[in-house]
mmCIF file with all atom_site columns, C-alpha atoms in Angstrom:
data_model
loop_
_atom_site.group_PDB
_atom_site.id
_atom_site.type_symbol
_atom_site.label_atom_id
_atom_site.label_alt_id
_atom_site.label_comp_id
_atom_site.label_asym_id
_atom_site.label_entity_id
_atom_site.label_seq_id
_atom_site.pdbx_PDB_ins_code
_atom_site.Cartn_x
_atom_site.Cartn_y
_atom_site.Cartn_z
_atom_site.occupancy
_atom_site.B_iso_or_equiv
_atom_site.pdbx_formal_charge
_atom_site.auth_seq_id
_atom_site.auth_comp_id
_atom_site.auth_asym_id
_atom_site.auth_atom_id
_atom_site.pdbx_PDB_model_num
ATOM 1   C CA . MET M 1 1   ? -18.582 0.110   -50.453 1.00 86.00 ? 29  MET M CA 1
ATOM 2   C CA . ASP M 1 2   ? -20.369 3.130   -48.971 1.00 92.00 ? 30  ASP M CA 1
ATOM 3   C CA . ARG M 1 3   ? -21.068 6.053   -51.289 1.00 94.00 ? 31  ARG M CA 1
ATOM 4   C CA . PHE M 1 4   ? -22.277 9.556   -50.353 1.00 95.00 ? 32  PHE M CA 1
ATOM 5   C CA . THR M 1 5   ? -23.370 11.986  -53.085 1.00 96.00 ? 33  THR M CA 1
ATOM 6   C CA . GLY M 1 6   ? -24.113 15.626  -52.371 1.00 95.00 ? 34  GLY M CA 1
ATOM 7   C CA . TYR M 1 7   ? -22.348 18.847  -51.482 1.00 96.00 ? 35  TYR M CA 1
ATOM 8   C CA . ILE M 1 8   ? -19.615 19.902  -49.054 1.00 95.00 ? 36  ILE M CA 1
ATOM 9   C CA . THR M 1 9   ? -19.380 23.566  -48.060 1.00 96.00 ? 37  THR M CA 1
ATOM 10  C CA . GLY M 1 10  ? -16.290 24.710  -46.152 1.00 95.00 ? 38  GLY M CA 1
ATOM 11  C CA . PHE M 1 11  ? -15.692 28.176  -44.728 1.00 97.00 ? 39  PHE M CA 1
ATOM 12  C CA . GLY M 1 12  ? -14.106 30.106  -41.895 1.00 97.00 ? 40  GLY M CA 1
ATOM 13  C CA . THR M 1 13  ? -15.470 33.002  -39.855 1.00 97.00 ? 41  THR M CA 1
ATOM 14  C CA . ALA M 1 14  ? -13.931 36.055  -38.214 1.00 96.00 ? 42  ALA M CA 1
ATOM 15  C CA . SER M 1 15  ? -14.428 34.451  -34.776 1.00 95.00 ? 43  SER M CA 1
ATOM 16  C CA . GLY M 1 16  ? -11.923 31.739  -35.733 1.00 95.00 ? 44  GLY M CA 1
ATOM 17  C CA . THR M 1 17  ? -14.612 29.061  -36.078 1.00 96.00 ? 45  THR M CA 1
ATOM 18  C CA . ARG M 1 18  ? -14.361 26.900  -39.212 1.00 96.00 ? 46  ARG M CA 1
ATOM 19  C CA . CYS M 1 19  ? -17.261 24.822  -40.524 1.00 96.00 ? 47  CYS M CA 1
ATOM 20  C CA . VAL M 1 20  ? -17.590 21.939  -42.993 1.00 96.00 ? 48  VAL M CA 1
ATOM 21  C CA . VAL M 1 21  ? -21.198 21.206  -43.963 1.00 97.00 ? 49  VAL M CA 1
ATOM 22  C CA . GLY M 1 22  ? -22.039 17.899  -45.659 1.00 95.00 ? 50  GLY M CA 1
ATOM 23  C CA . HIS M 1 23  ? -25.408 18.099  -47.427 1.00 96.00 ? 51  HIS M CA 1
ATOM 24  C CA . TRP M 1 24  ? -26.010 14.562  -48.699 1.00 96.00 ? 52  TRP M CA 1
ATOM 25  C CA . LEU M 1 25  ? -28.763 13.804  -51.189 1.00 95.00 ? 53  LEU M CA 1
ATOM 26  C CA . ASP M 1 26  ? -27.986 10.087  -51.412 1.00 95.00 ? 54  ASP M CA 1
ATOM 27  C CA . SER M 1 27  ? -26.179 7.897   -48.872 1.00 96.00 ? 55  SER M CA 1
ATOM 28  C CA . PRO M 1 28  ? -26.435 4.536   -47.074 1.00 95.00 ? 56  PRO M CA 1
ATOM 29  C CA . PHE M 1 29  ? -28.512 6.441   -44.471 1.00 95.00 ? 57  PHE M CA 1
ATOM 30  C CA . GLY M 1 30  ? -30.723 8.287   -46.924 1.00 95.00 ? 58  GLY M CA 1
ATOM 31  C CA . PRO M 1 31  ? -30.584 12.091  -47.339 1.00 96.00 ? 59  PRO M CA 1
ATOM 32  C CA . PHE M 1 32  ? -29.091 13.938  -44.367 1.00 96.00 ? 60  PHE M CA 1
ATOM 33  C CA . THR M 1 33  ? -26.940 16.907  -43.390 1.00 97.00 ? 61  THR M CA 1
ATOM 34  C CA . ASP M 1 34  ? -24.089 16.941  -40.876 1.00 96.00 ? 62  ASP M CA 1
ATOM 35  C CA . VAL M 1 35  ? -21.613 19.618  -39.796 1.00 97.00 ? 63  VAL M CA 1
ATOM 36  C CA . MET M 1 36  ? -18.007 19.381  -38.627 1.00 95.00 ? 64  MET M CA 1
ATOM 37  C CA . VAL M 1 37  ? -16.951 22.434  -36.620 1.00 97.00 ? 65  VAL M CA 1
ATOM 38  C CA . GLU M 1 38  ? -13.489 23.387  -35.429 1.00 96.00 ? 66  GLU M CA 1
ATOM 39  C CA . HIS M 1 39  ? -13.639 26.133  -32.843 1.00 96.00 ? 67  HIS M CA 1
ATOM 40  C CA . ARG M 1 40  ? -11.133 28.893  -32.220 1.00 94.00 ? 68  ARG M CA 1
ATOM 41  C CA . ASP M 1 41  ? -9.521  26.931  -29.360 1.00 93.00 ? 69  ASP M CA 1
ATOM 42  C CA . GLY M 1 42  ? -9.013  23.900  -31.621 1.00 93.00 ? 70  GLY M CA 1
ATOM 43  C CA . GLY M 1 43  ? -11.879 21.831  -30.222 1.00 95.00 ? 71  GLY M CA 1
ATOM 44  C CA . ARG M 1 44  ? -13.686 19.775  -32.855 1.00 96.00 ? 72  ARG M CA 1
ATOM 45  C CA . THR M 1 45  ? -17.451 19.234  -32.723 1.00 97.00 ? 73  THR M CA 1
ATOM 46  C CA . LEU M 1 46  ? -19.600 16.967  -34.883 1.00 97.00 ? 74  LEU M CA 1
ATOM 47  C CA . LEU M 1 47  ? -23.225 18.015  -35.302 1.00 97.00 ? 75  LEU M CA 1
ATOM 48  C CA . ALA M 1 48  ? -25.226 15.028  -36.576 1.00 97.00 ? 76  ALA M CA 1
ATOM 49  C CA . PRO M 1 49  ? -28.972 14.499  -37.111 1.00 97.00 ? 77  PRO M CA 1
ATOM 50  C CA . ASN M 1 50  ? -29.140 11.153  -35.274 1.00 97.00 ? 78  ASN M CA 1
ATOM 51  C CA . ARG M 1 51  ? -27.037 8.581   -33.443 1.00 97.00 ? 79  ARG M CA 1
ATOM 52  C CA . THR M 1 52  ? -26.621 6.296   -36.477 1.00 97.00 ? 80  THR M CA 1
ATOM 53  C CA . VAL M 1 53  ? -24.996 9.057   -38.527 1.00 97.00 ? 81  VAL M CA 1
ATOM 54  C CA . ALA M 1 54  ? -23.034 10.285  -35.505 1.00 96.00 ? 82  ALA M CA 1
ATOM 55  C CA . ASP M 1 55  ? -21.534 6.833   -34.875 1.00 95.00 ? 83  ASP M CA 1
ATOM 56  C CA . TYR M 1 56  ? -20.552 6.351   -38.524 1.00 94.00 ? 84  TYR M CA 1
ATOM 57  C CA . VAL M 1 57  ? -19.006 9.803   -38.982 1.00 94.00 ? 85  VAL M CA 1
ATOM 58  C CA . SER M 1 58  ? -17.184 9.782   -35.635 1.00 92.00 ? 86  SER M CA 1
ATOM 59  C CA . ALA M 1 59  ? -15.674 6.396   -36.553 1.00 89.00 ? 87  ALA M CA 1
ATOM 60  C CA . THR M 1 60  ? -14.310 7.982   -39.745 1.00 90.00 ? 88  THR M CA 1
ATOM 61  C CA . TYR M 1 61  ? -13.148 11.414  -38.522 1.00 90.00 ? 89  TYR M CA 1
ATOM 62  C CA . ARG M 1 62  ? -11.775 12.807  -35.252 1.00 92.00 ? 90  ARG M CA 1
ATOM 63  C CA . PHE M 1 63  ? -13.867 14.878  -32.834 1.00 95.00 ? 91  PHE M CA 1
ATOM 64  C CA . ASP M 1 64  ? -13.694 16.047  -29.252 1.00 96.00 ? 92  ASP M CA 1
ATOM 65  C CA . ARG M 1 65  ? -17.467 16.379  -28.907 1.00 96.00 ? 93  ARG M CA 1
ATOM 66  C CA . VAL M 1 66  ? -20.510 14.927  -30.670 1.00 97.00 ? 94  VAL M CA 1
ATOM 67  C CA . VAL M 1 67  ? -23.900 16.673  -30.669 1.00 96.00 ? 95  VAL M CA 1
ATOM 68  C CA . THR M 1 68  ? -27.003 14.936  -32.061 1.00 97.00 ? 96  THR M CA 1
ATOM 69  C CA . ALA M 1 69  ? -30.005 17.085  -32.926 1.00 96.00 ? 97  ALA M CA 1
ATOM 70  C CA . PRO M 1 70  ? -32.536 17.414  -35.765 1.00 96.00 ? 98  PRO M CA 1
ATOM 71  C CA . ILE M 1 71  ? -31.030 19.382  -38.657 1.00 96.00 ? 99  ILE M CA 1
ATOM 72  C CA . GLU M 1 72  ? -33.096 21.226  -41.234 1.00 95.00 ? 100 GLU M CA 1
ATOM 73  C CA . ALA M 1 73  ? -31.111 22.196  -44.333 1.00 95.00 ? 101 ALA M CA 1
ATOM 74  C CA . ALA M 1 74  ? -31.776 23.323  -47.891 1.00 94.00 ? 102 ALA M CA 1
ATOM 75  C CA . LEU M 1 75  ? -29.551 24.245  -50.824 1.00 92.00 ? 103 LEU M CA 1
ATOM 76  C CA . ASP M 1 76  ? -31.507 26.176  -53.431 1.00 85.00 ? 104 ASP M CA 1
ATOM 77  C CA . SER M 1 77  ? -31.757 29.181  -55.715 1.00 78.00 ? 105 SER M CA 1
ATOM 78  C CA . GLY M 1 78  ? -34.870 30.925  -54.538 1.00 53.00 ? 106 GLY M CA 1
ATOM 79  C CA . GLY M 1 79  ? -36.924 27.769  -54.152 1.00 42.00 ? 107 GLY M CA 1
ATOM 80  C CA . SER M 1 80  ? -35.827 25.976  -57.334 1.00 38.00 ? 108 SER M CA 1
ATOM 81  C CA . GLY M 1 81  ? -34.065 23.148  -55.470 1.00 39.00 ? 109 GLY M CA 1
ATOM 82  C CA . VAL M 1 82  ? -30.625 21.797  -56.243 1.00 38.00 ? 110 VAL M CA 1
ATOM 83  C CA . SER M 1 83  ? -31.173 21.081  -59.940 1.00 35.00 ? 111 SER M CA 1
ATOM 84  C CA . GLY M 1 84  ? -28.688 23.055  -61.984 1.00 36.00 ? 112 GLY M CA 1
ATOM 85  C CA . VAL M 1 85  ? -26.111 23.345  -59.206 1.00 41.00 ? 113 VAL M CA 1
ATOM 86  C CA . SER M 1 86  ? -23.436 21.952  -61.495 1.00 41.00 ? 114 SER M CA 1
ATOM 87  C CA . GLY M 1 87  ? -22.716 24.224  -64.438 1.00 39.00 ? 115 GLY M CA 1
ATOM 88  C CA . ALA M 1 88  ? -25.108 27.043  -63.520 1.00 45.00 ? 116 ALA M CA 1
ATOM 89  C CA . SER M 1 89  ? -23.755 30.577  -63.400 1.00 50.00 ? 117 SER M CA 1
ATOM 90  C CA . GLY M 1 90  ? -26.241 31.988  -60.874 1.00 62.00 ? 118 GLY M CA 1
ATOM 91  C CA . GLY M 1 91  ? -25.853 31.986  -57.109 1.00 76.00 ? 119 GLY M CA 1
ATOM 92  C CA . LEU M 1 92  ? -27.302 29.579  -54.573 1.00 90.00 ? 120 LEU M CA 1
ATOM 93  C CA . ARG M 1 93  ? -28.176 29.745  -50.896 1.00 93.00 ? 121 ARG M CA 1
ATOM 94  C CA . LEU M 1 94  ? -27.421 27.152  -48.217 1.00 95.00 ? 122 LEU M CA 1
ATOM 95  C CA . ARG M 1 95  ? -29.672 27.423  -45.171 1.00 95.00 ? 123 ARG M CA 1
ATOM 96  C CA . LEU M 1 96  ? -29.289 25.290  -42.062 1.00 96.00 ? 124 LEU M CA 1
ATOM 97  C CA . ALA M 1 97  ? -30.707 25.167  -38.555 1.00 96.00 ? 125 ALA M CA 1
ATOM 98  C CA . GLY M 1 98  ? -29.833 22.413  -36.107 1.00 94.00 ? 126 GLY M CA 1
ATOM 99  C CA . GLY M 1 99  ? -28.694 22.169  -32.515 1.00 94.00 ? 127 GLY M CA 1
ATOM 100 C CA . PRO M 1 100 ? -26.569 25.206  -31.623 1.00 96.00 ? 128 PRO M CA 1
ATOM 101 C CA . LEU M 1 101 ? -25.941 26.221  -35.270 1.00 97.00 ? 129 LEU M CA 1
ATOM 102 C CA . ASP M 1 102 ? -27.924 28.598  -37.469 1.00 96.00 ? 130 ASP M CA 1
ATOM 103 C CA . LEU M 1 103 ? -26.421 29.286  -40.883 1.00 96.00 ? 131 LEU M CA 1
ATOM 104 C CA . THR M 1 104 ? -27.112 31.031  -44.165 1.00 96.00 ? 132 THR M CA 1
ATOM 105 C CA . ALA M 1 105 ? -24.388 30.911  -46.824 1.00 96.00 ? 133 ALA M CA 1
ATOM 106 C CA . GLU M 1 106 ? -24.576 32.677  -50.178 1.00 95.00 ? 134 GLU M CA 1
ATOM 107 C CA . LEU M 1 107 ? -22.781 30.757  -52.941 1.00 96.00 ? 135 LEU M CA 1
ATOM 108 C CA . GLY M 1 108 ? -21.370 32.320  -56.104 1.00 93.00 ? 136 GLY M CA 1
ATOM 109 C CA . ALA M 1 109 ? -20.821 31.073  -59.619 1.00 91.00 ? 137 ALA M CA 1
ATOM 110 C CA . VAL M 1 110 ? -18.896 27.964  -60.616 1.00 93.00 ? 138 VAL M CA 1
ATOM 111 C CA . THR M 1 111 ? -15.135 28.599  -60.514 1.00 92.00 ? 139 THR M CA 1
ATOM 112 C CA . PRO M 1 112 ? -12.789 28.058  -63.491 1.00 92.00 ? 140 PRO M CA 1
ATOM 113 C CA . LEU M 1 113 ? -11.423 24.888  -61.860 1.00 89.00 ? 141 LEU M CA 1
ATOM 114 C CA . GLY M 1 114 ? -14.974 23.785  -61.210 1.00 91.00 ? 142 GLY M CA 1
ATOM 115 C CA . ARG M 1 115 ? -15.810 24.131  -64.897 1.00 93.00 ? 143 ARG M CA 1
ATOM 116 C CA . LEU M 1 116 ? -12.798 22.011  -65.810 1.00 91.00 ? 144 LEU M CA 1
ATOM 117 C CA . LEU M 1 117 ? -13.895 19.320  -63.369 1.00 89.00 ? 145 LEU M CA 1
ATOM 118 C CA . GLU M 1 118 ? -17.344 19.286  -64.957 1.00 92.00 ? 146 GLU M CA 1
ATOM 119 C CA . LEU M 1 119 ? -15.695 18.127  -68.191 1.00 92.00 ? 147 LEU M CA 1
ATOM 120 C CA . VAL M 1 120 ? -14.371 14.909  -66.604 1.00 90.00 ? 148 VAL M CA 1
ATOM 121 C CA . PRO M 1 121 ? -16.722 11.973  -67.357 1.00 92.00 ? 149 PRO M CA 1
ATOM 122 C CA . ALA M 1 122 ? -18.843 11.262  -64.307 1.00 88.00 ? 150 ALA M CA 1
ATOM 123 C CA . ARG M 1 123 ? -17.831 7.601   -63.880 1.00 89.00 ? 151 ARG M CA 1
ATOM 124 C CA . LEU M 1 124 ? -14.143 8.458   -64.094 1.00 93.00 ? 152 LEU M CA 1
ATOM 125 C CA . ALA M 1 125 ? -14.419 11.484  -61.789 1.00 89.00 ? 153 ALA M CA 1
ATOM 126 C CA . VAL M 1 126 ? -15.625 9.373   -58.854 1.00 89.00 ? 154 VAL M CA 1
ATOM 127 C CA . HIS M 1 127 ? -13.667 6.151   -59.468 1.00 91.00 ? 155 HIS M CA 1
ATOM 128 C CA . PRO M 1 128 ? -11.305 5.268   -56.583 1.00 88.00 ? 156 PRO M CA 1
ATOM 129 C CA . ARG M 1 129 ? -8.411  4.339   -58.895 1.00 90.00 ? 157 ARG M CA 1
ATOM 130 C CA . TRP M 1 130 ? -8.619  7.686   -60.677 1.00 89.00 ? 158 TRP M CA 1
ATOM 131 C CA . LEU M 1 131 ? -8.808  9.582   -57.380 1.00 91.00 ? 159 LEU M CA 1
ATOM 132 C CA . ALA M 1 132 ? -5.816  7.678   -55.977 1.00 90.00 ? 160 ALA M CA 1
ATOM 133 C CA . ALA M 1 133 ? -3.837  8.482   -59.141 1.00 90.00 ? 161 ALA M CA 1
ATOM 134 C CA . ILE M 1 134 ? -4.538  12.234  -59.046 1.00 85.00 ? 162 ILE M CA 1
ATOM 135 C CA . ASN M 1 135 ? -4.121  12.571  -55.280 1.00 85.00 ? 163 ASN M CA 1
ATOM 136 C CA . PRO M 1 136 ? -0.518  13.921  -55.488 1.00 85.00 ? 164 PRO M CA 1
ATOM 137 C CA . VAL M 1 137 ? -1.644  16.571  -57.988 1.00 83.00 ? 165 VAL M CA 1
ATOM 138 C CA . ALA M 1 138 ? -4.652  17.668  -55.916 1.00 81.00 ? 166 ALA M CA 1
ATOM 139 C CA . GLY M 1 139 ? -2.445  18.889  -53.081 1.00 74.00 ? 167 GLY M CA 1
ATOM 140 C CA . LEU M 1 140 ? -0.347  20.925  -55.529 1.00 74.00 ? 168 LEU M CA 1
ATOM 141 C CA . LEU M 1 141 ? -3.397  22.593  -57.086 1.00 76.00 ? 169 LEU M CA 1
ATOM 142 C CA . VAL M 1 142 ? -5.137  23.338  -53.771 1.00 77.00 ? 170 VAL M CA 1
ATOM 143 C CA . ARG M 1 143 ? -3.006  23.369  -50.630 1.00 75.00 ? 171 ARG M CA 1
ATOM 144 C CA . GLY M 1 144 ? -4.168  20.978  -47.896 1.00 73.00 ? 172 GLY M CA 1
ATOM 145 C CA . VAL M 1 145 ? -6.575  19.069  -50.122 1.00 83.00 ? 173 VAL M CA 1
ATOM 146 C CA . ALA M 1 146 ? -6.385  15.328  -50.846 1.00 84.00 ? 174 ALA M CA 1
ATOM 147 C CA . THR M 1 147 ? -8.590  13.036  -52.931 1.00 86.00 ? 175 THR M CA 1
ATOM 148 C CA . ALA M 1 148 ? -7.609  9.730   -51.292 1.00 84.00 ? 176 ALA M CA 1
ATOM 149 C CA . GLY M 1 149 ? -6.674  8.685   -47.768 1.00 82.00 ? 177 GLY M CA 1
ATOM 150 C CA . SER M 1 150 ? -7.513  6.659   -44.675 1.00 82.00 ? 178 SER M CA 1
ATOM 151 C CA . ALA M 1 151 ? -11.043 6.415   -43.275 1.00 82.00 ? 179 ALA M CA 1
ATOM 152 C CA . GLY M 1 152 ? -9.828  4.564   -40.155 1.00 81.00 ? 180 GLY M CA 1
ATOM 153 C CA . GLY M 1 153 ? -9.937  0.887   -39.300 1.00 81.00 ? 181 GLY M CA 1
ATOM 154 C CA . GLY M 1 154 ? -8.141  -0.084  -42.500 1.00 85.00 ? 182 GLY M CA 1
ATOM 155 C CA . ARG M 1 155 ? -10.811 1.542   -44.685 1.00 85.00 ? 183 ARG M CA 1
ATOM 156 C CA . ARG M 1 156 ? -9.979  3.888   -47.595 1.00 89.00 ? 184 ARG M CA 1
ATOM 157 C CA . GLU M 1 157 ? -11.812 7.096   -48.516 1.00 90.00 ? 185 GLU M CA 1
ATOM 158 C CA . PHE M 1 158 ? -11.990 8.936   -51.849 1.00 91.00 ? 186 PHE M CA 1
ATOM 159 C CA . TYR M 1 159 ? -13.334 12.398  -52.712 1.00 89.00 ? 187 TYR M CA 1
ATOM 160 C CA . GLY M 1 160 ? -14.598 12.818  -56.282 1.00 91.00 ? 188 GLY M CA 1
ATOM 161 C CA . VAL M 1 161 ? -15.311 16.527  -56.810 1.00 92.00 ? 189 VAL M CA 1
ATOM 162 C CA . ARG M 1 162 ? -17.577 17.264  -59.772 1.00 92.00 ? 190 ARG M CA 1
ATOM 163 C CA . SER M 1 163 ? -17.920 21.063  -59.549 1.00 93.00 ? 191 SER M CA 1
ATOM 164 C CA . ILE M 1 164 ? -16.840 23.992  -57.350 1.00 93.00 ? 192 ILE M CA 1
ATOM 165 C CA . ARG M 1 165 ? -18.527 27.236  -56.324 1.00 95.00 ? 193 ARG M CA 1
ATOM 166 C CA . THR M 1 166 ? -17.221 30.099  -54.219 1.00 94.00 ? 194 THR M CA 1
ATOM 167 C CA . VAL M 1 167 ? -18.807 31.024  -50.896 1.00 95.00 ? 195 VAL M CA 1
ATOM 168 C CA . GLU M 1 168 ? -19.521 34.763  -51.084 1.00 95.00 ? 196 GLU M CA 1
ATOM 169 C CA . ARG M 1 169 ? -21.135 35.557  -47.736 1.00 95.00 ? 197 ARG M CA 1
ATOM 170 C CA . VAL M 1 170 ? -22.044 33.819  -44.477 1.00 96.00 ? 198 VAL M CA 1
ATOM 171 C CA . GLU M 1 171 ? -24.299 34.634  -41.551 1.00 96.00 ? 199 GLU M CA 1
ATOM 172 C CA . ALA M 1 172 ? -23.843 32.084  -38.785 1.00 96.00 ? 200 ALA M CA 1
ATOM 173 C CA . SER M 1 173 ? -24.373 31.796  -35.055 1.00 97.00 ? 201 SER M CA 1
ATOM 174 C CA . TRP M 1 174 ? -23.417 29.134  -32.505 1.00 96.00 ? 202 TRP M CA 1
ATOM 175 C CA . ALA M 1 175 ? -25.552 28.886  -29.362 1.00 94.00 ? 203 ALA M CA 1
ATOM 176 C CA . GLY M 1 176 ? -27.048 32.265  -30.213 1.00 94.00 ? 204 GLY M CA 1
ATOM 177 C CA . ARG M 1 177 ? -23.702 34.046  -30.597 1.00 95.00 ? 205 ARG M CA 1
ATOM 178 C CA . SER M 1 178 ? -22.664 35.418  -33.987 1.00 97.00 ? 206 SER M CA 1
ATOM 179 C CA . LEU M 1 179 ? -19.578 33.797  -35.518 1.00 97.00 ? 207 LEU M CA 1
ATOM 180 C CA . GLY M 1 180 ? -18.762 36.940  -37.482 1.00 96.00 ? 208 GLY M CA 1
ATOM 181 C CA . PRO M 1 181 ? -18.323 37.490  -41.214 1.00 95.00 ? 209 PRO M CA 1
ATOM 182 C CA . LEU M 1 182 ? -16.816 35.116  -43.730 1.00 96.00 ? 210 LEU M CA 1
ATOM 183 C CA . ALA M 1 183 ? -13.073 34.392  -43.454 1.00 96.00 ? 211 ALA M CA 1
ATOM 184 C CA . PRO M 1 184 ? -10.522 31.947  -44.905 1.00 95.00 ? 212 PRO M CA 1
ATOM 185 C CA . VAL M 1 185 ? -10.268 28.429  -43.463 1.00 93.00 ? 213 VAL M CA 1
ATOM 186 C CA . GLU M 1 186 ? -7.149  29.194  -41.476 1.00 92.00 ? 214 GLU M CA 1
ATOM 187 C CA . PRO M 1 187 ? -5.640  27.187  -39.896 1.00 91.00 ? 215 PRO M CA 1
ATOM 188 C CA . PRO M 1 188 ? -6.745  24.111  -41.858 1.00 90.00 ? 216 PRO M CA 1
ATOM 189 C CA . VAL M 1 189 ? -9.332  21.882  -40.214 1.00 90.00 ? 217 VAL M CA 1
ATOM 190 C CA . ARG M 1 190 ? -8.149  18.613  -38.642 1.00 88.00 ? 218 ARG M CA 1
ATOM 191 C CA . PHE M 1 191 ? -10.999 16.122  -38.880 1.00 90.00 ? 219 PHE M CA 1
ATOM 192 C CA . GLY M 1 192 ? -9.465  13.613  -41.288 1.00 80.00 ? 220 GLY M CA 1
ATOM 193 C CA . PHE M 1 193 ? -6.733  13.161  -43.888 1.00 76.00 ? 221 PHE M CA 1
ATOM 194 C CA . SER M 1 194 ? -7.794  16.240  -45.920 1.00 79.00 ? 222 SER M CA 1
ATOM 195 C CA . SER M 1 195 ? -8.756  19.813  -45.108 1.00 78.00 ? 223 SER M CA 1
ATOM 196 C CA . VAL M 1 196 ? -11.130 21.883  -47.186 1.00 87.00 ? 224 VAL M CA 1
ATOM 197 C CA . PRO M 1 197 ? -9.508  24.654  -49.283 1.00 88.00 ? 225 PRO M CA 1
ATOM 198 C CA . ARG M 1 198 ? -8.367  27.828  -47.546 1.00 90.00 ? 226 ARG M CA 1
ATOM 199 C CA . ARG M 1 199 ? -10.691 29.840  -49.766 1.00 93.00 ? 227 ARG M CA 1
ATOM 200 C CA . PRO M 1 200 ? -14.315 29.195  -48.745 1.00 96.00 ? 228 PRO M CA 1
ATOM 201 C CA . GLN M 1 201 ? -15.932 26.929  -51.323 1.00 94.00 ? 229 GLN M CA 1
ATOM 202 C CA . ALA M 1 202 ? -18.861 24.597  -51.944 1.00 95.00 ? 230 ALA M CA 1
ATOM 203 C CA . VAL M 1 203 ? -18.269 21.482  -54.019 1.00 93.00 ? 231 VAL M CA 1
ATOM 204 C CA . ALA M 1 204 ? -20.509 18.912  -55.648 1.00 94.00 ? 232 ALA M CA 1
ATOM 205 C CA . VAL M 1 205 ? -18.890 15.662  -54.561 1.00 93.00 ? 233 VAL M CA 1
ATOM 206 C CA . THR M 1 206 ? -19.174 11.906  -54.360 1.00 93.00 ? 234 THR M CA 1
ATOM 207 C CA . THR M 1 207 ? -17.408 10.400  -51.351 1.00 93.00 ? 235 THR M CA 1
ATOM 208 C CA . THR M 1 208 ? -16.619 6.682   -51.503 1.00 92.00 ? 236 THR M CA 1
ATOM 209 C CA . ILE M 1 209 ? -15.486 4.599   -48.532 1.00 91.00 ? 237 ILE M CA 1
ATOM 210 C CA . LEU M 1 210 ? -14.068 1.139   -49.220 1.00 88.00 ? 238 LEU M CA 1
ATOM 211 C CA . PRO M 1 211 ? -14.003 -1.492  -46.467 1.00 86.00 ? 239 PRO M CA 1
ATOM 212 C CA . ALA M 1 212 ? -10.800 -2.839  -44.982 1.00 81.00 ? 240 ALA M CA 1
ATOM 213 C CA . PRO M 1 213 ? -9.284  -5.788  -46.892 1.00 79.00 ? 241 PRO M CA 1
ATOM 214 C CA . ASP M 1 214 ? -10.400 -9.199  -45.668 1.00 68.00 ? 242 ASP M CA 1
ATOM 215 C CA . ARG M 1 215 ? -7.037  -10.480 -44.503 1.00 50.00 ? 243 ARG M CA 1
ATOM 216 C CA . ALA M 1 216 ? -8.523  -13.732 -43.268 1.00 44.00 ? 244 ALA M CA 1
ATOM 217 C CA . GLY M 1 217 ? -9.782  -14.492 -46.729 1.00 45.00 ? 245 GLY M CA 1
ATOM 218 C CA . GLY M 1 218 ? -6.500  -13.573 -48.407 1.00 42.00 ? 246 GLY M CA 1
#
């Protein structure tokens, strides 16, 4: 079982570019940040900090291009770090520079749904059986979103969201060209079995990937 704990921030821009930033504090590869980008023409780019992460992520999701480059990223509230992200009412800032992407995203307060999710016991909120059970409901609450699905190669993937914040403002550029102001994630991104919500959001999440069943061993 591979488990990734951190934050996913999804947003669109006026240029038609849509970005999904994974800022992982704990993972099988240690802390790292990666970005999945779907461009206006539908091309999908993975920006990864090294080849090990790039190989793992590109085996799990679908991309047309993979870029490896050092990525510097921080999620904080004026230098106070990520403590208090869940349940805090103040805003946060996500800053990222890596490869062709420069990004600053201003995050708002925890949403009403996010506060409800914070009430779910932590062990239950990230358990694969629970996430498989609530998967049909997730798509009804937030269009295009799923909590359980395929990770490729017979593996299964589960998203356990612990809290949700809005994304209030974005300044981003790709290869030195501005991507324009914040916009909905429209059309939905097509990297894996689930899109991020249409409304730009940042979520505290634990992602679990289970290996394929050992058919040889029964």
